[in-house]
Tab-separated table of C-alpha atoms (C1' of nucleotides) in Angstrom:
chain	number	residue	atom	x	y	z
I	8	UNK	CA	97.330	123.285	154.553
I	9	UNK	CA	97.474	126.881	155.543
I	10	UNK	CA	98.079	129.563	153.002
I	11	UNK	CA	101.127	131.105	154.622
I	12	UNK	CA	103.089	129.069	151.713
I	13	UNK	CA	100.739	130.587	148.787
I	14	UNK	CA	101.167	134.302	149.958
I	15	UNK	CA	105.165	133.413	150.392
I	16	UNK	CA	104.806	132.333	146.647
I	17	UNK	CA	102.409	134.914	145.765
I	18	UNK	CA	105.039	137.970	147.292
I	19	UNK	CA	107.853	136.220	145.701
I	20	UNK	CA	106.202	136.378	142.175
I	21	UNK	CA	104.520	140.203	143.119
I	22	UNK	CA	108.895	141.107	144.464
I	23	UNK	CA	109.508	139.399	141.026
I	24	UNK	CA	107.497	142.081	138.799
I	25	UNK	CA	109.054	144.986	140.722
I	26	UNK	CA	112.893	144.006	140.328
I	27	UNK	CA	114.535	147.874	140.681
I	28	UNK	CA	112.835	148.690	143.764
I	29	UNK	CA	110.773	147.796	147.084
I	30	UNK	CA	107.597	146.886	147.928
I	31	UNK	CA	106.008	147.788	150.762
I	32	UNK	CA	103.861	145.250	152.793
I	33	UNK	CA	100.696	147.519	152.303
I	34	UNK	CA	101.063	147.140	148.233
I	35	UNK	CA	101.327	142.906	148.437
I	36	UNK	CA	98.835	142.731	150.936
I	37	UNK	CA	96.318	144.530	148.803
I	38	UNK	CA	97.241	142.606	145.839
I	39	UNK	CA	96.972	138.896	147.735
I	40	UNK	CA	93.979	140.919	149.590
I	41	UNK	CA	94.887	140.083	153.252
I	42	UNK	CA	95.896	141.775	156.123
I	43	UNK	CA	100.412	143.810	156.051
I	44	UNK	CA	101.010	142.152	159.084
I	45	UNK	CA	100.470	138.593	157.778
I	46	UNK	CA	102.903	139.553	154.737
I	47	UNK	CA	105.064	140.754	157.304
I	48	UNK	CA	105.158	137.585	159.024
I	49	UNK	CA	105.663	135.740	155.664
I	50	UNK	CA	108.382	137.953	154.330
I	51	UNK	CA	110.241	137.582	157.753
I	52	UNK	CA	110.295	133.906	157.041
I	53	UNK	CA	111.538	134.663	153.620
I	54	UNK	CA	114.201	137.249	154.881
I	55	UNK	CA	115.431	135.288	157.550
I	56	UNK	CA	115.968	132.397	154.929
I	57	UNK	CA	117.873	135.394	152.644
I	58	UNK	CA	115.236	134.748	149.340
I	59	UNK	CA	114.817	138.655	149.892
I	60	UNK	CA	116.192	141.684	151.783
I	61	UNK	CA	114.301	144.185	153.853
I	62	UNK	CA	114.556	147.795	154.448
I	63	UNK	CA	112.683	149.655	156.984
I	64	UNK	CA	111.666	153.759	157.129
I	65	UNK	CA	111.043	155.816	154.455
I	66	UNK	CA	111.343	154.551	150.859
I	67	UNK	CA	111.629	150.885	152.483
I	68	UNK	CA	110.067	147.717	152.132
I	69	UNK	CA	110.980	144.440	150.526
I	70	UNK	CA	113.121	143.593	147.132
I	71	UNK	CA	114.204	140.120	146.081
I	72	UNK	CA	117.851	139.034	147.092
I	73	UNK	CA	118.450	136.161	144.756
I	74	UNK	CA	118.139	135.060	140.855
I	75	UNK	CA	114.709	134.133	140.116
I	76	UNK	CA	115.604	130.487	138.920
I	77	UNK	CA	117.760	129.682	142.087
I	78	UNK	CA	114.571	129.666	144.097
I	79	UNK	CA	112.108	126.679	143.738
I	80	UNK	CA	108.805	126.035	145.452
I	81	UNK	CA	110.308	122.989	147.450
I	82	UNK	CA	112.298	125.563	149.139
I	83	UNK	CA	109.413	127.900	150.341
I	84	UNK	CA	107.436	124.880	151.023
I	85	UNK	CA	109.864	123.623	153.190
I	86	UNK	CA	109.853	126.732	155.696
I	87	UNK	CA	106.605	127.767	155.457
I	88	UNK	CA	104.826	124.642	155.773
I	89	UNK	CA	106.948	121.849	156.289
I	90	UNK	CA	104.761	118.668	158.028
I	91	UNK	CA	101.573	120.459	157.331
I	92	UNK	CA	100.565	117.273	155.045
I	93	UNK	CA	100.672	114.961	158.532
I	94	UNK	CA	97.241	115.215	160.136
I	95	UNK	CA	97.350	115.102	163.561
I	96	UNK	CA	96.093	111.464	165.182
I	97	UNK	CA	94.644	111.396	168.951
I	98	UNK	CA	96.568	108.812	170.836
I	99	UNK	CA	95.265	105.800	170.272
I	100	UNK	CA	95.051	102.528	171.601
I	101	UNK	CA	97.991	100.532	173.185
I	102	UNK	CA	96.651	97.638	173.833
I	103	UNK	CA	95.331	96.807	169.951
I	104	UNK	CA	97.381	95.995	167.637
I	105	UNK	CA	96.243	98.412	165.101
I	106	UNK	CA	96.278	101.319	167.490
I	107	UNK	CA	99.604	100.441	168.537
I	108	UNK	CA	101.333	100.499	165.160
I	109	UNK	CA	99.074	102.653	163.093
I	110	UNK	CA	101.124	106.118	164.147
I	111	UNK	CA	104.159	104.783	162.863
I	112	UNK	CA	102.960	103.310	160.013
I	113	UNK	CA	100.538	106.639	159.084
I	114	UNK	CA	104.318	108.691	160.169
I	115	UNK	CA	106.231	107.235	157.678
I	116	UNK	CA	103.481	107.029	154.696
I	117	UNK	CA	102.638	110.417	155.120
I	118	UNK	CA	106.892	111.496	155.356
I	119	UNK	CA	107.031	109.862	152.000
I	120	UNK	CA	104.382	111.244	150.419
I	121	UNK	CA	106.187	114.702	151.235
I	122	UNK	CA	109.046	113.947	150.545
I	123	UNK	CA	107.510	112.603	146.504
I	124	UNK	CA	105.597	115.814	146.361
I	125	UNK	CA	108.724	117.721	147.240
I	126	UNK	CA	110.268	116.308	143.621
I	127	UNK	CA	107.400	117.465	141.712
I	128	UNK	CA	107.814	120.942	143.883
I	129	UNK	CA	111.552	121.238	142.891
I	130	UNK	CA	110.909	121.500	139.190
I	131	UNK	CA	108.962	124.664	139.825
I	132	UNK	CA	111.117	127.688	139.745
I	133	UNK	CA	110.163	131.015	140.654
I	134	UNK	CA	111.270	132.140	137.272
I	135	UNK	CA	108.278	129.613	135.900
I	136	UNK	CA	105.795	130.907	138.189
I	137	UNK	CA	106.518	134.375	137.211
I	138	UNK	CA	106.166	132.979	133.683
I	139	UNK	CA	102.865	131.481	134.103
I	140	UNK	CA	101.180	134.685	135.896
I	141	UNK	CA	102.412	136.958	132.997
I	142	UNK	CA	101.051	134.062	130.230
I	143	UNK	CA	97.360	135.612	130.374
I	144	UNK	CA	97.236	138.941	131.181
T	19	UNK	CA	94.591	117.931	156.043
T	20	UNK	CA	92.064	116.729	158.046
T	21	UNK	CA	91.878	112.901	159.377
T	22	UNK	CA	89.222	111.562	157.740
T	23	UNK	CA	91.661	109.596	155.683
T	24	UNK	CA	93.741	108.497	158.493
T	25	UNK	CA	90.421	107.238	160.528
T	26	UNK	CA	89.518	105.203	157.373
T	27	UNK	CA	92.937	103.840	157.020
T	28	UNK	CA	93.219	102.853	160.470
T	29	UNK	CA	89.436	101.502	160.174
T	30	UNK	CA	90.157	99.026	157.087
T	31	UNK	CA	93.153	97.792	158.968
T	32	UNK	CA	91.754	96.751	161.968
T	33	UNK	CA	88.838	94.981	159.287
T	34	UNK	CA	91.542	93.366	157.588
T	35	UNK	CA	92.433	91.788	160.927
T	36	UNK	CA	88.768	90.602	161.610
T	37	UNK	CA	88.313	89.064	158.243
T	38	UNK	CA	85.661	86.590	159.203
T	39	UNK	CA	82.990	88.719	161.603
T	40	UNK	CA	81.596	91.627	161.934
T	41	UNK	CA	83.229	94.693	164.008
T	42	UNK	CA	81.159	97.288	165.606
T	43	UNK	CA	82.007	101.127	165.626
T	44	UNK	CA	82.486	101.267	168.898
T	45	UNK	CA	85.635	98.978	169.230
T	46	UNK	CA	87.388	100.727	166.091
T	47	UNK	CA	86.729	103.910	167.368
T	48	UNK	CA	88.857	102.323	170.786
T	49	UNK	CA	90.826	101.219	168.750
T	50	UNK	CA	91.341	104.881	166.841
T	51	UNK	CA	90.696	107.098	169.843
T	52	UNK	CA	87.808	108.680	168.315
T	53	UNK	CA	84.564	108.857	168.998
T	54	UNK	CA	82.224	106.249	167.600
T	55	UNK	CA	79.754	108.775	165.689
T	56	UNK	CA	83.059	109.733	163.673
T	57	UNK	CA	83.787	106.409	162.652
T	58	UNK	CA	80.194	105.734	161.934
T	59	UNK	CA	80.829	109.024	159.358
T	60	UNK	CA	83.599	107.708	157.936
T	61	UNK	CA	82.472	104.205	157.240
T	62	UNK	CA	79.503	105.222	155.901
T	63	UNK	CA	81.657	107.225	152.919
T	64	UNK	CA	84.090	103.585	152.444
T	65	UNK	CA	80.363	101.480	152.434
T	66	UNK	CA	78.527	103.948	149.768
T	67	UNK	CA	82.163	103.185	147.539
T	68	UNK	CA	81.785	99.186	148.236
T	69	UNK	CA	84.983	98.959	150.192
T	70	UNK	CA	83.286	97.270	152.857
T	71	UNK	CA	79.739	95.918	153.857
T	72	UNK	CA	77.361	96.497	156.785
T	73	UNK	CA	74.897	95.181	158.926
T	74	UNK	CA	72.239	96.928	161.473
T	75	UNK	CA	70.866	95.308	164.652
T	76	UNK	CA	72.699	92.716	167.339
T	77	UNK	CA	75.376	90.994	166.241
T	78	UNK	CA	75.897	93.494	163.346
T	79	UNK	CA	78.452	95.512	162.366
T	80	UNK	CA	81.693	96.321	159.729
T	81	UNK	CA	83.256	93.730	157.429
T	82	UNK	CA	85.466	94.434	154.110
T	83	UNK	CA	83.802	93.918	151.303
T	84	UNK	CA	87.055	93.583	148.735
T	85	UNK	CA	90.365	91.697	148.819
T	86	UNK	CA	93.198	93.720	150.187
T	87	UNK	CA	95.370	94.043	147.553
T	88	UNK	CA	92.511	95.741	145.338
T	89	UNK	CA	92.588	98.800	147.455
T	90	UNK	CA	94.905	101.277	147.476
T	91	UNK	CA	95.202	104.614	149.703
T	92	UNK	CA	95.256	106.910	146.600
T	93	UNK	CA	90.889	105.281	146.547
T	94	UNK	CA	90.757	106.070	149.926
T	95	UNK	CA	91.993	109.913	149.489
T	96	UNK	CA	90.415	110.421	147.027
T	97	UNK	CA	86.819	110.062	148.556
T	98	UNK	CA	87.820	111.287	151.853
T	99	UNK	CA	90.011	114.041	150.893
T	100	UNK	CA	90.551	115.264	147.618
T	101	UNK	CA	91.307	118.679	147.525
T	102	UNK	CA	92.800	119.079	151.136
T	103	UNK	CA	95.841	120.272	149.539
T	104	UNK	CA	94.609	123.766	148.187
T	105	UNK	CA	94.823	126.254	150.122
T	106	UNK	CA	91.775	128.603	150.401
T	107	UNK	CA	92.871	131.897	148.942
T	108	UNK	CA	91.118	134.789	149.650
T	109	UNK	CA	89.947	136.844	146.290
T	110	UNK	CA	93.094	138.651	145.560
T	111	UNK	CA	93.199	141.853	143.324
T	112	UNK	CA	92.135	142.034	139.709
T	113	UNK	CA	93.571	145.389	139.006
T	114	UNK	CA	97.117	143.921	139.829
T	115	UNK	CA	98.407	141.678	137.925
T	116	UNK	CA	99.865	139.142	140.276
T	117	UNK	CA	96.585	138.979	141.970
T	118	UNK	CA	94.817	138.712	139.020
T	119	UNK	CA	96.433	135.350	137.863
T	120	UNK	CA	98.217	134.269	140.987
T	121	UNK	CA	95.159	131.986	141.363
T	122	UNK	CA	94.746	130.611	138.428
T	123	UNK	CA	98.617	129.356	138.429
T	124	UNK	CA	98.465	128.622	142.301
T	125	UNK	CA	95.654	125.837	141.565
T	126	UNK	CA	97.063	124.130	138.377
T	127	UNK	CA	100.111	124.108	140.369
T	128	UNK	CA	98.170	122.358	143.302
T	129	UNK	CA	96.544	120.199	140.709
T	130	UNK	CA	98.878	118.578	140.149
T	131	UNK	CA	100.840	118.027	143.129
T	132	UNK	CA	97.809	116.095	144.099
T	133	UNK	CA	97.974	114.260	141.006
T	134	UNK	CA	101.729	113.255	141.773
T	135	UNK	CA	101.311	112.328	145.300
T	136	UNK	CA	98.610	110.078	144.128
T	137	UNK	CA	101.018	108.149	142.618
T	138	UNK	CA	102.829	107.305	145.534
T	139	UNK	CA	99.757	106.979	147.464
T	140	UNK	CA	98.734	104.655	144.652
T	141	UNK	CA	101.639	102.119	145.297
T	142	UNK	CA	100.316	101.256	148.879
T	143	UNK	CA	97.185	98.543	148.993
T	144	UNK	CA	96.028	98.159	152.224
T	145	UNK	CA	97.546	94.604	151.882
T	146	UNK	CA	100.701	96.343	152.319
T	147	UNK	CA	99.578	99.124	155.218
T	148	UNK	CA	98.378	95.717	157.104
T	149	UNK	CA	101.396	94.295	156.158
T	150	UNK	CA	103.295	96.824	158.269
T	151	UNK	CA	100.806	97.398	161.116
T	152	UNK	CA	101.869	93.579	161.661
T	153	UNK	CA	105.304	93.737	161.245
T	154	UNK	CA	105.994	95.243	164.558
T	155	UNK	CA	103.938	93.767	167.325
R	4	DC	C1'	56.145	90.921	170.520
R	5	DC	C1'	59.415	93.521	172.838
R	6	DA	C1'	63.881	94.484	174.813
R	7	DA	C1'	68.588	94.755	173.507
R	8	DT	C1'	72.120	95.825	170.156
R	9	DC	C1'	73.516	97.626	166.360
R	10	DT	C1'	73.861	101.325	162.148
R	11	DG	C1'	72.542	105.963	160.073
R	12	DT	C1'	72.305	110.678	160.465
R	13	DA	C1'	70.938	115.272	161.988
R	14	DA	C1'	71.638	118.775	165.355
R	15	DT	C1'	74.163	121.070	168.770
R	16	DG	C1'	78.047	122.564	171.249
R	17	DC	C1'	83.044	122.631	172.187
R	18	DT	C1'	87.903	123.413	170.876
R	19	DT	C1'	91.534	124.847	168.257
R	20	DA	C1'	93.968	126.667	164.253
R	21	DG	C1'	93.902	130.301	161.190
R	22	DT	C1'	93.416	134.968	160.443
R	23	DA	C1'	92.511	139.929	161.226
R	24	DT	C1'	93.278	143.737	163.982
R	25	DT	C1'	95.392	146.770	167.258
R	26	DA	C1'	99.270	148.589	169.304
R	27	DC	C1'	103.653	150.112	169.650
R	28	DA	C1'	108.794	149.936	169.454
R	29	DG	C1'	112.657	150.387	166.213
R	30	DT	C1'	114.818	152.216	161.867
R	31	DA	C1'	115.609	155.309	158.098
R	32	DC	C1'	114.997	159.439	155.522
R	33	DG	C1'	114.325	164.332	154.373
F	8	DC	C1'	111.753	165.739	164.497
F	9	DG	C1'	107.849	164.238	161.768
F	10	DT	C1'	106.732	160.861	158.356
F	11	DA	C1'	106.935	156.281	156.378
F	12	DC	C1'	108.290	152.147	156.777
F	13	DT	C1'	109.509	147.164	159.119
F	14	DG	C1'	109.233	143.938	163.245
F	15	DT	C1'	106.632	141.716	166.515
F	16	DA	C1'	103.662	140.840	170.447
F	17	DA	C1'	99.058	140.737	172.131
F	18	DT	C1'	94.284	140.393	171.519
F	19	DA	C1'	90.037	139.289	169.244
F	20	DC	C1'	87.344	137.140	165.643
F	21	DT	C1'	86.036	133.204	162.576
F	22	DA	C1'	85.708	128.889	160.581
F	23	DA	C1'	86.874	124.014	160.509
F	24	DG	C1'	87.321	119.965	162.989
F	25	DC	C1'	85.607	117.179	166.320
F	26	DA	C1'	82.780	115.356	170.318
F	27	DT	C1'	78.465	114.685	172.043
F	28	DT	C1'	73.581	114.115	172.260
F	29	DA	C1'	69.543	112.486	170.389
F	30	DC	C1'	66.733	109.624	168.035
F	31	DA	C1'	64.911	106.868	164.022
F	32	DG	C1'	65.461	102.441	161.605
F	33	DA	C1'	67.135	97.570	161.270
F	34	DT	C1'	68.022	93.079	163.148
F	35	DT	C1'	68.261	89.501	166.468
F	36	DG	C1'	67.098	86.583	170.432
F	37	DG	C1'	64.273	85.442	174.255
DNA sequence: CCAATCTGTAATGCTTAGTATTACAGTACG
DNA sequence: CGTACTGTAATACTAAGCATTACAGATTGG
């Protein structure tokens, strides 16, 4: 899967630490060491959703919008990487049996096995992530 | 995740259907869509773990080596893609603390995600997967 | 014995998804 | 009105996935 779901997680949990005021791009990027813009892209996600606000000029930048415990990782997961557990098949072939039915089959395997990850995702909070990065400092 | 797992899926399947001779790379990989050097790959991974047999030369080929029922998808992941879930991270920041640990939590968390989607994986055998490729013709 | 038909695997090149980077418009503040 | 931000599009770079080529080794049948 691509990361854009670990740096939405990884913002979340840096927003989390700085309660009382905002975070510029610049200061998350350097401490998930990748590029503003791709936190920016992340964090519009997340705005758009309404997990955090946004403020832009001077003295702006990002601040959480909601409780920490009302926000799980099934939730992020769900806009940041929804279907990203499906590999993509090539067509395959019509006239077999096993080519013609193995896309639906493979669909519907794969939908459940996101669907069962999404409970074990749901019993993660943000509050218990936030919890777990400030175990071992 | 990449479709390793779905090519050796879709290969045991169309084995299960051809229970009593040999089938050649090159009509799976019609079957799949692929090309045959791919399949080749990916058969070679199920032989070395005794899920099926082979057999160089004319008349040679793929067979299953097991009964049905003893194999489940949650084998099959496992030695085709274990560990497709994490997401590469790049080194993050030890002077913050977020970056510091955000790793640390992000795997464990991943961990076991992987863990709990292998138990749904583990409740499909391929007798079932062939199962359903059938019930639809 | 040798030509044909397979697997096994390394090497090379192509294609695409992911990511970084640049650029610049829009907003807010002092 | 200059400075410090977000928002976003466009472009370029990189790595992973995949196809393709090539060829050695095994097996069979004529």
């Amino acid at each position: 899967m691509n990361s854009d779901f670990t740096l939405a997680i990884h913002s979340l949990s840096f927003l989390a630490l700085q309660p009382d005021r905002m975070s510029t791009s610049d200061a998350i990027s350097e401490s998930a060491g990748v590029h503003p813009v791709r936190i920016r892209k992340v964090l519009s996600l997340l705005k758009k959703h309404g997990f955090i606000k946004s403020k832009e000029g001077t003295g702006g930048g990002f601040i959480f919008a909601l409780d920490l415990s009302e926000v799980n990782l099934w939730d992020i997961y769900k806009i940041t990487s929804e279907g990203a557990l499906q590999p993509k098949c090539p067509e395959s072939n019509e006239k077999c049996i096993v080519g013609a039915n193995m896309q639906r089959v493979l669909c519907s395997i794969f939908f459940g096995a996101e669907e069962h990850m999404g409970e074990y995702l749901k019993d993660y909070s943000m509050k218990e992530v936030v919890d777990l990065v400030n175990k071992r400092q």
